[in-house]
GROMACS .gro file of C-alpha atoms in nm:
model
  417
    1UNK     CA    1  -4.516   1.437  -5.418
    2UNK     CA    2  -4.269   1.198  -5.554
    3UNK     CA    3  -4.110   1.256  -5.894
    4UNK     CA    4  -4.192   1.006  -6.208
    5UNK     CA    5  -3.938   0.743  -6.181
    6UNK     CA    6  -3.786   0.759  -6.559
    7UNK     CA    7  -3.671   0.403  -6.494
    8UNK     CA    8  -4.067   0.327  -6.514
    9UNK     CA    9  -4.099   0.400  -6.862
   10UNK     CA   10  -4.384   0.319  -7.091
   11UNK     CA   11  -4.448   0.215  -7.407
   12UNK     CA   12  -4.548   0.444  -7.704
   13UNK     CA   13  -4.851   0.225  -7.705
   14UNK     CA   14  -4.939   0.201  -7.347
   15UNK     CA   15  -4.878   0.582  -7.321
   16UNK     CA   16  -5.091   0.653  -7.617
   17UNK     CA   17  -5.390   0.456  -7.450
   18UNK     CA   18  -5.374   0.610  -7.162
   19UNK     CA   19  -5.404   0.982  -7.343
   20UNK     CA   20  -5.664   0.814  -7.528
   21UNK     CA   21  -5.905   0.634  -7.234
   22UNK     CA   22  -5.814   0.960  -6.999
   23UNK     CA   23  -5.969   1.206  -7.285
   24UNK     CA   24  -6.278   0.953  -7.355
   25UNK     CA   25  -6.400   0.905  -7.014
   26UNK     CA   26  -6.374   1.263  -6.899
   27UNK     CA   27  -6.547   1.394  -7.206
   28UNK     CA   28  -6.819   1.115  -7.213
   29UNK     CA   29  -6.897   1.152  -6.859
   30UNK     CA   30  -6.975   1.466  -6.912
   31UNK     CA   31  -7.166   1.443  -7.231
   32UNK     CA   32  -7.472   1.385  -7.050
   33UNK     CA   33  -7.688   1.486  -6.764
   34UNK     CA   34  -7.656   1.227  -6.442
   35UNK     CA   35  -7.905   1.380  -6.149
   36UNK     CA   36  -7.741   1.282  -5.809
   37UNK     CA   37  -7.849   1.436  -5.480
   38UNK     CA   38  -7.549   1.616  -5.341
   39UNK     CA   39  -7.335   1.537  -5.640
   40UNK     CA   40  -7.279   1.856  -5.900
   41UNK     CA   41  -7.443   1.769  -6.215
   42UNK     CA   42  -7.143   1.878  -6.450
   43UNK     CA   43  -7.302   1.725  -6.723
   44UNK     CA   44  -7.612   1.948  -6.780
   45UNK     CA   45  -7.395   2.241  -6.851
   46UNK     CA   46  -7.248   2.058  -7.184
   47UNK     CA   47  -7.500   1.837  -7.272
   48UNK     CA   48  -7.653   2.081  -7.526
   49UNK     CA   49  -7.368   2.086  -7.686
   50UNK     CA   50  -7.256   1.736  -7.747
   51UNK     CA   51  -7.638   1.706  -7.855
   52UNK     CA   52  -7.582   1.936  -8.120
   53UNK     CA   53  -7.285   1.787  -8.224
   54UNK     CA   54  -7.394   1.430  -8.250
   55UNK     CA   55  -7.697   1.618  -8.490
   56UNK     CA   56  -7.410   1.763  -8.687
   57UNK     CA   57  -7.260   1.376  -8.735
   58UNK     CA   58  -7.604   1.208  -8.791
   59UNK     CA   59  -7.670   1.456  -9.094
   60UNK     CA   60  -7.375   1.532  -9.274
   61UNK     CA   61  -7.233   1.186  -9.239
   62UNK     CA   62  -7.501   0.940  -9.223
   63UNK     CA   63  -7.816   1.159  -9.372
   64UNK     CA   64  -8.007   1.055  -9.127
   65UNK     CA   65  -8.379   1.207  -9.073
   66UNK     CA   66  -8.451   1.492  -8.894
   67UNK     CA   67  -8.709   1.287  -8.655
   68UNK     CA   68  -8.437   1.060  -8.577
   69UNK     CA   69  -8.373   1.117  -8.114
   70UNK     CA   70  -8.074   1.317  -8.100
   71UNK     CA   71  -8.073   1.347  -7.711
   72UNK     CA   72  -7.786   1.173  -7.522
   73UNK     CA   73  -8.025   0.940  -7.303
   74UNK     CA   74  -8.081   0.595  -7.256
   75UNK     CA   75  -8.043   0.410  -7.588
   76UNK     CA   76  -8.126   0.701  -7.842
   77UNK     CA   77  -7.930   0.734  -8.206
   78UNK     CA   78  -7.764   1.051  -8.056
   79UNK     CA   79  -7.623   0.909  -7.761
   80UNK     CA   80  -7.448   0.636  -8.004
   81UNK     CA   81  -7.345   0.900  -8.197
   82UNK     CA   82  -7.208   1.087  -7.918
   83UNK     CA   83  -6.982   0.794  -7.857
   84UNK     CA   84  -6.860   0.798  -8.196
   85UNK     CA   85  -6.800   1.164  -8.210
   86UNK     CA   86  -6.588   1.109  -7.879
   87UNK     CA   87  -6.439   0.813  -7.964
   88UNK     CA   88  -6.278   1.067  -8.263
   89UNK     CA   89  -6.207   1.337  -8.063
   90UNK     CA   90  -6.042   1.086  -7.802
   91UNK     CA   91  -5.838   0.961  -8.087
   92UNK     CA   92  -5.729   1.322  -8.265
   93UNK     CA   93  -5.638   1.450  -7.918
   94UNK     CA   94  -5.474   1.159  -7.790
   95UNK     CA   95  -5.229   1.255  -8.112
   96UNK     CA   96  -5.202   1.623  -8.032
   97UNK     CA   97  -5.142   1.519  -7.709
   98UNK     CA   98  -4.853   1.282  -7.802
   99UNK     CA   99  -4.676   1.570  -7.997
  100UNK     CA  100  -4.675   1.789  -7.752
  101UNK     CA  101  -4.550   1.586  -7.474
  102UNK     CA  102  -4.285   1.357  -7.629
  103UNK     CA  103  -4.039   1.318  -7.347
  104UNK     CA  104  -4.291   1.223  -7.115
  105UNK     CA  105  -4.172   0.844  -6.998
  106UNK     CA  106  -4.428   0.763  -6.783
  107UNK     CA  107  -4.795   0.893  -6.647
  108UNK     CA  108  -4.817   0.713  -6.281
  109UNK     CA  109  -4.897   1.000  -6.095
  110UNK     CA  110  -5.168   1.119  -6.314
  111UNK     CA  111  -5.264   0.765  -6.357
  112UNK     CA  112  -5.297   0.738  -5.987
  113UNK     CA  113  -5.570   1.008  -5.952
  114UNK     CA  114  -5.736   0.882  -6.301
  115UNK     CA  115  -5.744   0.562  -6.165
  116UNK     CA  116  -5.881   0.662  -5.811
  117UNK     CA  117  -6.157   0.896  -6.030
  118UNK     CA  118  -6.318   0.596  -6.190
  119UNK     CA  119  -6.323   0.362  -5.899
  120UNK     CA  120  -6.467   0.625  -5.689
  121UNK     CA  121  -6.738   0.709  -6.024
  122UNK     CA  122  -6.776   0.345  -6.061
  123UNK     CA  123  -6.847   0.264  -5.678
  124UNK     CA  124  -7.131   0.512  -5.679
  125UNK     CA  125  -7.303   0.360  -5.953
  126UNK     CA  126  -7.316   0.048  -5.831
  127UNK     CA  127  -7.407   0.153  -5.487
  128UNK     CA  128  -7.684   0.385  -5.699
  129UNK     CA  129  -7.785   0.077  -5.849
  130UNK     CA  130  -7.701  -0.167  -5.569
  131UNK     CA  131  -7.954   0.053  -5.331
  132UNK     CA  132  -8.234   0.061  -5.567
  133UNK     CA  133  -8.241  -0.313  -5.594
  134UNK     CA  134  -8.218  -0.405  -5.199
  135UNK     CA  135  -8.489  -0.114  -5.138
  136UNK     CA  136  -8.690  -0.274  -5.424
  137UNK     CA  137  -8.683   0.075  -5.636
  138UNK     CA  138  -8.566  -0.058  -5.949
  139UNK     CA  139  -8.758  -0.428  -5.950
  140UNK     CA  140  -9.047  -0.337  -5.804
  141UNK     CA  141  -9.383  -0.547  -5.867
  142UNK     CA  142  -9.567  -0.607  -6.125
  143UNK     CA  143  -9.845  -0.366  -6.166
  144UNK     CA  144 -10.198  -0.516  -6.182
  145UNK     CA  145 -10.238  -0.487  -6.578
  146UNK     CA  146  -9.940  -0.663  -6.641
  147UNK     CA  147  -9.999  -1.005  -6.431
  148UNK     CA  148 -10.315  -0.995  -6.621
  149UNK     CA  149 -10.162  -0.939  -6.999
  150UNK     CA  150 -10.092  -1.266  -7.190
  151UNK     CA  151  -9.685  -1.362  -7.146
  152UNK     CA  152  -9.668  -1.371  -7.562
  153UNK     CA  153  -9.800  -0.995  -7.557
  154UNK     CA  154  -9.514  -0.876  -7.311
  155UNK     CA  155  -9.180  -0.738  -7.468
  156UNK     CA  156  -8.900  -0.905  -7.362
  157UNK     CA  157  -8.781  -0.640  -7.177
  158UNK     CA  158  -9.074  -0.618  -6.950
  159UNK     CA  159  -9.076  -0.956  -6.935
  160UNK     CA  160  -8.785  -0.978  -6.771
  161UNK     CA  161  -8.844  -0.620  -6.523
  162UNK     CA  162  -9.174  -0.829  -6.421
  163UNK     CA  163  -9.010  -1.150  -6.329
  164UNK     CA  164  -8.729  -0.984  -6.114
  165UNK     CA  165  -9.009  -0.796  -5.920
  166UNK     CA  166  -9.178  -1.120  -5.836
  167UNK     CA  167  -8.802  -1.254  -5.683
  168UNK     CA  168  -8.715  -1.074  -5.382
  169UNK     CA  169  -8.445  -1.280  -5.321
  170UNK     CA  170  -8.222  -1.294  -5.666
  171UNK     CA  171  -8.259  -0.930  -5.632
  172UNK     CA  172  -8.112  -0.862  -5.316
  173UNK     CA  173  -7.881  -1.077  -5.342
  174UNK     CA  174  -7.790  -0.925  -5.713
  175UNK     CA  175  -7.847  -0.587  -5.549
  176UNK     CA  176  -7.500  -0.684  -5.260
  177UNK     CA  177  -7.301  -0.796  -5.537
  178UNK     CA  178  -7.274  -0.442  -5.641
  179UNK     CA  179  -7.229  -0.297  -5.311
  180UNK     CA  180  -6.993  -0.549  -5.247
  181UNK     CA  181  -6.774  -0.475  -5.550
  182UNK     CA  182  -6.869  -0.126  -5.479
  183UNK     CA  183  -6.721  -0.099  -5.117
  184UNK     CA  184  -6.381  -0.335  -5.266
  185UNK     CA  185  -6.359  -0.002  -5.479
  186UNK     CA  186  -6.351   0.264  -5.222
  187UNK     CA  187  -6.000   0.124  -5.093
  188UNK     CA  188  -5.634   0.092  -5.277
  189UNK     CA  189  -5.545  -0.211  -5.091
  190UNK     CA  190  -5.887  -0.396  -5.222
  191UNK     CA  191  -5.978  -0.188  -5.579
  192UNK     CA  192  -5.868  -0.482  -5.794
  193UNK     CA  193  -6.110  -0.746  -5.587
  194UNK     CA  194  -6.336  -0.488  -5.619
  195UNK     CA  195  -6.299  -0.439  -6.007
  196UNK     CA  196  -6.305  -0.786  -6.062
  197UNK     CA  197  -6.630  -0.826  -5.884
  198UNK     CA  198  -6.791  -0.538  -6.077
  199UNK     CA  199  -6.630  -0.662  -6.417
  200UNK     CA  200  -6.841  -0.963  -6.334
  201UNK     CA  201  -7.122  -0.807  -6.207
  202UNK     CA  202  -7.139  -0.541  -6.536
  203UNK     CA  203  -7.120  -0.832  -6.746
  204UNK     CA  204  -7.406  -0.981  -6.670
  205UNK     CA  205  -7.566  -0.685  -6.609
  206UNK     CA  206  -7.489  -0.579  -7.005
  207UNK     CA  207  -7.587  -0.950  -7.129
  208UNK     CA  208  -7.921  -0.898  -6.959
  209UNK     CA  209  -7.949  -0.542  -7.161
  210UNK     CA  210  -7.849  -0.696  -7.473
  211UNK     CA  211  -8.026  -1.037  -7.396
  212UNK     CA  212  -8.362  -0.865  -7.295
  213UNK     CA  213  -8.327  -0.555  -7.552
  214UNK     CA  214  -8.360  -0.325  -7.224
  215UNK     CA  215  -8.222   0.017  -7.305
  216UNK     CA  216  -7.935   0.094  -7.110
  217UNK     CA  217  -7.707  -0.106  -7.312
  218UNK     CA  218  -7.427   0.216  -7.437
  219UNK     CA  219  -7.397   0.289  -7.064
  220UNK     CA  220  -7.374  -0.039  -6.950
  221UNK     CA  221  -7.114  -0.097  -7.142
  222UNK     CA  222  -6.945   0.202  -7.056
  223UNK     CA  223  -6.947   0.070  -6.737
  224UNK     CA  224  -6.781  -0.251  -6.846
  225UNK     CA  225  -6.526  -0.072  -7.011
  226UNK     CA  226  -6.413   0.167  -6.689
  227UNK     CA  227  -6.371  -0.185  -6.476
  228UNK     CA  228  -6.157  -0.321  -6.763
  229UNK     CA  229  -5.924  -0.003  -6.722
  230UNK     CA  230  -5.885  -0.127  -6.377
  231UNK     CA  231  -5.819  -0.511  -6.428
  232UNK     CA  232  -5.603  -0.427  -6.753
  233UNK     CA  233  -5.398  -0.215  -6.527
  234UNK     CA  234  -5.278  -0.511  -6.326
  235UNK     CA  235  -5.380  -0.723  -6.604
  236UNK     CA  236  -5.033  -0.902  -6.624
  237UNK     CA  237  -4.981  -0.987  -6.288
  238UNK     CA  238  -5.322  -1.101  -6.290
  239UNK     CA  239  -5.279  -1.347  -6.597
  240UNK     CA  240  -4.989  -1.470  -6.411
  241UNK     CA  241  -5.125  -1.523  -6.079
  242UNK     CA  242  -5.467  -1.719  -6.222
  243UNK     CA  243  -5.317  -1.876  -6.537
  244UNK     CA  244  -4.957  -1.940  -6.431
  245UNK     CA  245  -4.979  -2.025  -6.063
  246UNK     CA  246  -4.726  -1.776  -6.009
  247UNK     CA  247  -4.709  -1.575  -5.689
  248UNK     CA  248  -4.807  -1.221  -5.801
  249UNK     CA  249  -4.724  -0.889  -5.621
  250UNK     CA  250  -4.934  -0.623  -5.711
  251UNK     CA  251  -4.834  -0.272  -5.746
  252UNK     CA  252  -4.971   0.034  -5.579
  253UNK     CA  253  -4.863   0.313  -5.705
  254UNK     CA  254  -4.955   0.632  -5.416
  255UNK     CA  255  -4.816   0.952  -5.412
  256UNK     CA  256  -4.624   1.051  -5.150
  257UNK     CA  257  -4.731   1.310  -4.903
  258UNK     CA  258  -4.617   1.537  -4.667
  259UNK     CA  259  -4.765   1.434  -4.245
  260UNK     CA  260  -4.967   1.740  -4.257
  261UNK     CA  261  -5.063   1.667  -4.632
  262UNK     CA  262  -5.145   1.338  -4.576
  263UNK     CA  263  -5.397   1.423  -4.279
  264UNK     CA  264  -5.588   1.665  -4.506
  265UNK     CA  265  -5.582   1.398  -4.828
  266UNK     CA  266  -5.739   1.124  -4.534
  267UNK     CA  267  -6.010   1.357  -4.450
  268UNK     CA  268  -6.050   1.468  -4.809
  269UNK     CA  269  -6.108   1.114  -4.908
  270UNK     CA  270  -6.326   1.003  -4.597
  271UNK     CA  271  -6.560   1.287  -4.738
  272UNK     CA  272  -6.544   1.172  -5.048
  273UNK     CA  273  -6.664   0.818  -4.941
  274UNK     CA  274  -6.933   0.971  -4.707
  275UNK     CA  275  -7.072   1.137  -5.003
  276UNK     CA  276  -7.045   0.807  -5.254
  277UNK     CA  277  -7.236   0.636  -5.013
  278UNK     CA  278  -7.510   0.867  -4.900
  279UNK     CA  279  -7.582   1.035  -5.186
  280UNK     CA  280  -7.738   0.736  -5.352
  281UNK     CA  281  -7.880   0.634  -4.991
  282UNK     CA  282  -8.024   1.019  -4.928
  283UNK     CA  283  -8.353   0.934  -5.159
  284UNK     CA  284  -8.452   0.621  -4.920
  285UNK     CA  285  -8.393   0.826  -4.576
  286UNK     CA  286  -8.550   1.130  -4.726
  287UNK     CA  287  -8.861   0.989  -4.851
  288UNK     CA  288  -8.880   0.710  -4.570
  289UNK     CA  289  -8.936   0.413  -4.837
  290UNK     CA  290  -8.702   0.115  -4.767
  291UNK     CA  291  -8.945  -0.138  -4.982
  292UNK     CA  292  -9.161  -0.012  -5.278
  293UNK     CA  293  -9.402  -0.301  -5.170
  294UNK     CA  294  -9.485  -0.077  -4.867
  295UNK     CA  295  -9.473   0.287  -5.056
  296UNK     CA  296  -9.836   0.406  -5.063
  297UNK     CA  297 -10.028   0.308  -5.381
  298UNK     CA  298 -10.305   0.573  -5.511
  299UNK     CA  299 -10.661   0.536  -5.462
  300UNK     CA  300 -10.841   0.267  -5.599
  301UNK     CA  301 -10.540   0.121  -5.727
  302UNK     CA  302 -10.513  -0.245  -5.841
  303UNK     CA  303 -10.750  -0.504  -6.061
  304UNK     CA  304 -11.112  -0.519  -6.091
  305UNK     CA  305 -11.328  -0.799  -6.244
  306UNK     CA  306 -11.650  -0.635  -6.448
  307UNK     CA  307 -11.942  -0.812  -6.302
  308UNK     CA  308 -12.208  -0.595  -6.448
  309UNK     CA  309 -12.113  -0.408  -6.783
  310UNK     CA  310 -12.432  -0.183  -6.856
  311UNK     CA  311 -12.407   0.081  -7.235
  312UNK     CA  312 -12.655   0.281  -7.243
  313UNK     CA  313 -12.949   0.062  -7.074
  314UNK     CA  314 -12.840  -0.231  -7.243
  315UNK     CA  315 -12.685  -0.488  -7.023
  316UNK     CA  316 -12.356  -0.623  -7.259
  317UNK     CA  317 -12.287  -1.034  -7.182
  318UNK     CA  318 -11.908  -1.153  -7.119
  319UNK     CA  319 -11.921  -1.277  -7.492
  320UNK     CA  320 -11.593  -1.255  -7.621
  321UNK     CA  321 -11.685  -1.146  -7.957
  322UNK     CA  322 -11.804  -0.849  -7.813
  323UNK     CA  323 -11.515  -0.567  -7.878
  324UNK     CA  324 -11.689  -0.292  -7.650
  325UNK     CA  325 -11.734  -0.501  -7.351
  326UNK     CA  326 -11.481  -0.446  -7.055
  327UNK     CA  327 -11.354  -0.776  -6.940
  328UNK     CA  328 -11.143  -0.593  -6.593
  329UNK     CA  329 -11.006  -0.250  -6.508
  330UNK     CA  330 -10.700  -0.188  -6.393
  331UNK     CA  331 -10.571   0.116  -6.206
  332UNK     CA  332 -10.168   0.163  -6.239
  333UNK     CA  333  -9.991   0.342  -6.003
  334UNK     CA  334  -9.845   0.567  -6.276
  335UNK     CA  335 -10.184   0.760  -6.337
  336UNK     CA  336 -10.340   0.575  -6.589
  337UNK     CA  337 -10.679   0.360  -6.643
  338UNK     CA  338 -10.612   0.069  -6.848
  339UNK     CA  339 -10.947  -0.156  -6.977
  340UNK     CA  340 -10.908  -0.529  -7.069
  341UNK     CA  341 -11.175  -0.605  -7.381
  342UNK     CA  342 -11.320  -0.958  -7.377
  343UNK     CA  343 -11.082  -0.998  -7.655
  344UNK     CA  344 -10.808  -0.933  -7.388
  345UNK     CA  345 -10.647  -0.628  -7.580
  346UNK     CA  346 -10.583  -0.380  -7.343
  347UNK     CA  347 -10.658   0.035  -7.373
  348UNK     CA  348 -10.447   0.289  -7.189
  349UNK     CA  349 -10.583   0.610  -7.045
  350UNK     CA  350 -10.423   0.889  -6.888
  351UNK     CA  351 -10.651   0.921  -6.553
  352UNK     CA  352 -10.665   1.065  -6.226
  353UNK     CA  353 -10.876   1.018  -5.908
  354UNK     CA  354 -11.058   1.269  -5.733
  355UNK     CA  355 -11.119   1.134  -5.367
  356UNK     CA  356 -11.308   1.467  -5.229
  357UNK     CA  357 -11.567   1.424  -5.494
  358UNK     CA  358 -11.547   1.045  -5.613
  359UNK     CA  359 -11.485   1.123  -5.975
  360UNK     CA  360 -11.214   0.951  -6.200
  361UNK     CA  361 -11.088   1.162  -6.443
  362UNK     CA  362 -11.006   0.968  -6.773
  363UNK     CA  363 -10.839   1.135  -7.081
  364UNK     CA  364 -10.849   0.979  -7.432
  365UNK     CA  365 -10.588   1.184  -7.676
  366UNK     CA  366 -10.721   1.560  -7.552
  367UNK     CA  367 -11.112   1.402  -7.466
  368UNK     CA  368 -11.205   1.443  -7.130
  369UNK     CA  369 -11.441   1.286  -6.923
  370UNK     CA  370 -11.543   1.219  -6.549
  371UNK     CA  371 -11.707   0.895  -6.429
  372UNK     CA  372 -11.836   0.935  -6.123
  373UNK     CA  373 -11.785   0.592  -5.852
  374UNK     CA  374 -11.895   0.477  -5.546
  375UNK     CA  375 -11.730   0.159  -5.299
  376UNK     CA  376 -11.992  -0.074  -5.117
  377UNK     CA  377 -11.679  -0.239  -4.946
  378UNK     CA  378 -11.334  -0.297  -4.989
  379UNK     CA  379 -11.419  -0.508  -5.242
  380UNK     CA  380 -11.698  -0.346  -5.429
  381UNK     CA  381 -11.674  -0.078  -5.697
  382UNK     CA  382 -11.945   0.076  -5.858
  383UNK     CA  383 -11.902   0.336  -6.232
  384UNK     CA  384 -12.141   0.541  -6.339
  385UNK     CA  385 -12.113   0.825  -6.590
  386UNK     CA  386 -12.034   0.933  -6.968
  387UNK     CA  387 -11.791   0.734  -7.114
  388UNK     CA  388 -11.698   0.909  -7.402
  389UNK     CA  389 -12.055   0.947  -7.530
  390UNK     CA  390 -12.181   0.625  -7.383
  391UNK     CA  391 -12.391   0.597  -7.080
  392UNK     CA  392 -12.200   0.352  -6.855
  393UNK     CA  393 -12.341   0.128  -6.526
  394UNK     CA  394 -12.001  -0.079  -6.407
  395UNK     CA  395 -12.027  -0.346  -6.092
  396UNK     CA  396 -11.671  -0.430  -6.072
  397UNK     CA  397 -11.524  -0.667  -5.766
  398UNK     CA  398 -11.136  -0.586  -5.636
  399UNK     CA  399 -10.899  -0.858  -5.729
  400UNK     CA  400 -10.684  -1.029  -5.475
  401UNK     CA  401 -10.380  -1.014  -5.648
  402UNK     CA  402 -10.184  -1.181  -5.367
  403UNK     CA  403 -10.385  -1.491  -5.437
  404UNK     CA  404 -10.205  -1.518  -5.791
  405UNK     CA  405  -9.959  -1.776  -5.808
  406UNK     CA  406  -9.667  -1.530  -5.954
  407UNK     CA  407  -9.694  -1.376  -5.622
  408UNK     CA  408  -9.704  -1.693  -5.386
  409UNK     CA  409  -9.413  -1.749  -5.217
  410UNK     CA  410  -9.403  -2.143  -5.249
  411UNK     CA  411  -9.018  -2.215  -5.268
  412UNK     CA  412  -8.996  -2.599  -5.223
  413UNK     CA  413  -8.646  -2.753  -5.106
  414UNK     CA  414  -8.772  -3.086  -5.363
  415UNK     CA  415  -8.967  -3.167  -5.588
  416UNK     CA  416  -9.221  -3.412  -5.423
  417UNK     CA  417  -9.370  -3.161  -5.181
   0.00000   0.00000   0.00000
């Protein structure tokens, strides 16, 4: 490979961020556990540890509780605290670092392969992400209890997971921007396009977190932060070429190779880009689902409408002062029963459906009990059994939840149609 160029010098500074953003990413990437299909997870063998350690920082420096989450997941107190605690150790390093390499002028070749790291890590989370929205995995539809819970009662973040699922099109079309940006990544001549696009893409994607409370947010913005590296790398030029209307010439730095070499770096990094891609593409092909609308629901699933309500003998009117009275049933795909009272609140139950001998199995904090049902028609349910001491007799009819107009697909070109 070539030698650094000592006429390429850095600055104290710009060397000193480097040290600083190389030690950070490696260390917070693998912090935590990331399950891919054909990937290594690296970071389950030192998640424990970090865990521990952002504990350690929760109670000696902020006393913090001992109920308080300390697993590095989603948007839990000890995954910000593992940021923290790396952010330090980034920062201490970065200095030991700097002692012990003074003369150092420049790091372009081990800025090259840093570089190439996180577009290659980046590209396979948005193609991760990218796949799950054009395959409908990640907005899927609304299940049946939640077109039929009052919009005031819904957080805002399920809000806004709801309304996606209802929009096929603003998610695909959300879901290729990131395997656009994603494929601009995978190639030197066409990174920056690509990190501009994802810079774009990730913010928006971390205003919608932050915007909708959903809890992704530290990642998200990790995310953010790893497209930055690439735009601020070229970040002059860049300024010049869109503020100044200069012609700018960007630089590609690429280590030289030997012919040989060079075949056996092209094949390594086809691989590499075979494996990007299918890993996040392997869960589709392997379980054959392409479109969650299509994916199999479990029996009985969906909304029912309580025609006949019966408690022990006595038939119970649709009077919505009544607080016992079921008002619909809902089955969620998730394995749970969820009842609508006349007052609209709605009760959760961990359940299960027994199709061999037409029982649903309902459990209410460690109380069991087994309704048995019956169908007429497609339409038709009937429940009869012991509802947690009661004597229950249920007519329920299925809901057509097509008919709903969340789910119509009425797109109008104007206004006067």
């Amino acid at each position: 490979m070539q030698q650094e160029r000592s006429a390429n010098s850095w600055t104290f500074v710009s060397k000193f961020f480097f040290r600083m953003s190389f030690v950070f990413v490696l260390l917070f990437i693998l912090s935590f556990s990331f399950e891919h299909e054909f990937i290594p997870d690296a970071g389950s063998y030192f998640t424990s540890f970090f865990e521990q350690l952002a504990a350690w920082t929760g109670k000696i420096f902020f006393n913090l509780p001992s109920d308080v989450m300390y697993a590095i997941e989603s948007d839990t107190t000890g995954f910000y605290l593992n940021a923290l605690n790396l952010l330090v150790i980034s920062f201490l390093l970065s200095i030991v670092w700097s002692l012990a390499d003074k003369k150092r002028t420049n790091y372009e070749q081990l800025a090259y392969w840093f570089f190439a790291f996180i577009r290659f890590y980046l590209a396979m989370q948005l193609f991760s992400y990218g796949f799950n929205k054009i395959f409908k995995w990640q907005f899927y539809a609304p299940e049946p209890n939640t077109l039929y819970t009052a919009i005031g009662n819904v957080p805002n973040d399920f809000l806004y997971w709801s309304s996606m699922g209802t929009s096929r099109l603003y998610v695909i079309f959300s879901g290729m921007a990131e395997i656009v940006g994603a494929a601009l990544l995978l190639f030197r001549r066409t990174y920056i396009a690509g990190a501009i696009v994802s810079l774009l893409v990730m913010i928006n994607v971390l205003m919608i977190n932050f915007g909708f409370n959903i809890s992704v947010k530290l990642y998200s913005l990790f995310l953010v932060m790893l497209c930055m590296l690439l735009v601020i790398r070229q970040g002059k030029k860049l300024a010049a070429f869109f503020f100044s209307g200069k012609t700018a010439s960007l630089e590609y730095q690429y280590p030289e190779f030997s012919k040989r070499a060079s075949r056996i770096f092209l094949l390594l990094k086809i691989m590499i880009i075979a494996i990007i891609i299918l890993d996040p593409l392997s869960l589709y092909i392997r379980t054959g689902n392409y479109n969650d609308d299509h994916d199999p629901r479990p029996p009985l699933h969906g909304a029912y409408e309580v025609k006949l309500f019966v408690k022990n003998s006595d038939t119970l009117l649709p009077l919505t002062t009544d607080t016992y009275r079921w008002r619909r049933m809902f089955v969620h795909r998730r394995g749970y029963l969820i009842t609508q009272q006349m007052n609209d609140e709605m009760i959760s139950y961990q359940s299960a459906v027994d199709t061999t001998r037409r029982k649903l199995m309902i459990d209410n904090e460690n109380t069991h009990c087994f309704l048995d049902y019956s169908q007429t028609n497609d339409s038709t349910l009937n429940i009869n059994g012991i509802f947690f001491g009661d004597t229950l007799h249920l007519e329920l009819k299925k809901i057509d939840l097509k008919k709903l107009p969340l789910l119509q697909d009425d797109f109008k070109w104007t206004i006067d149609q």
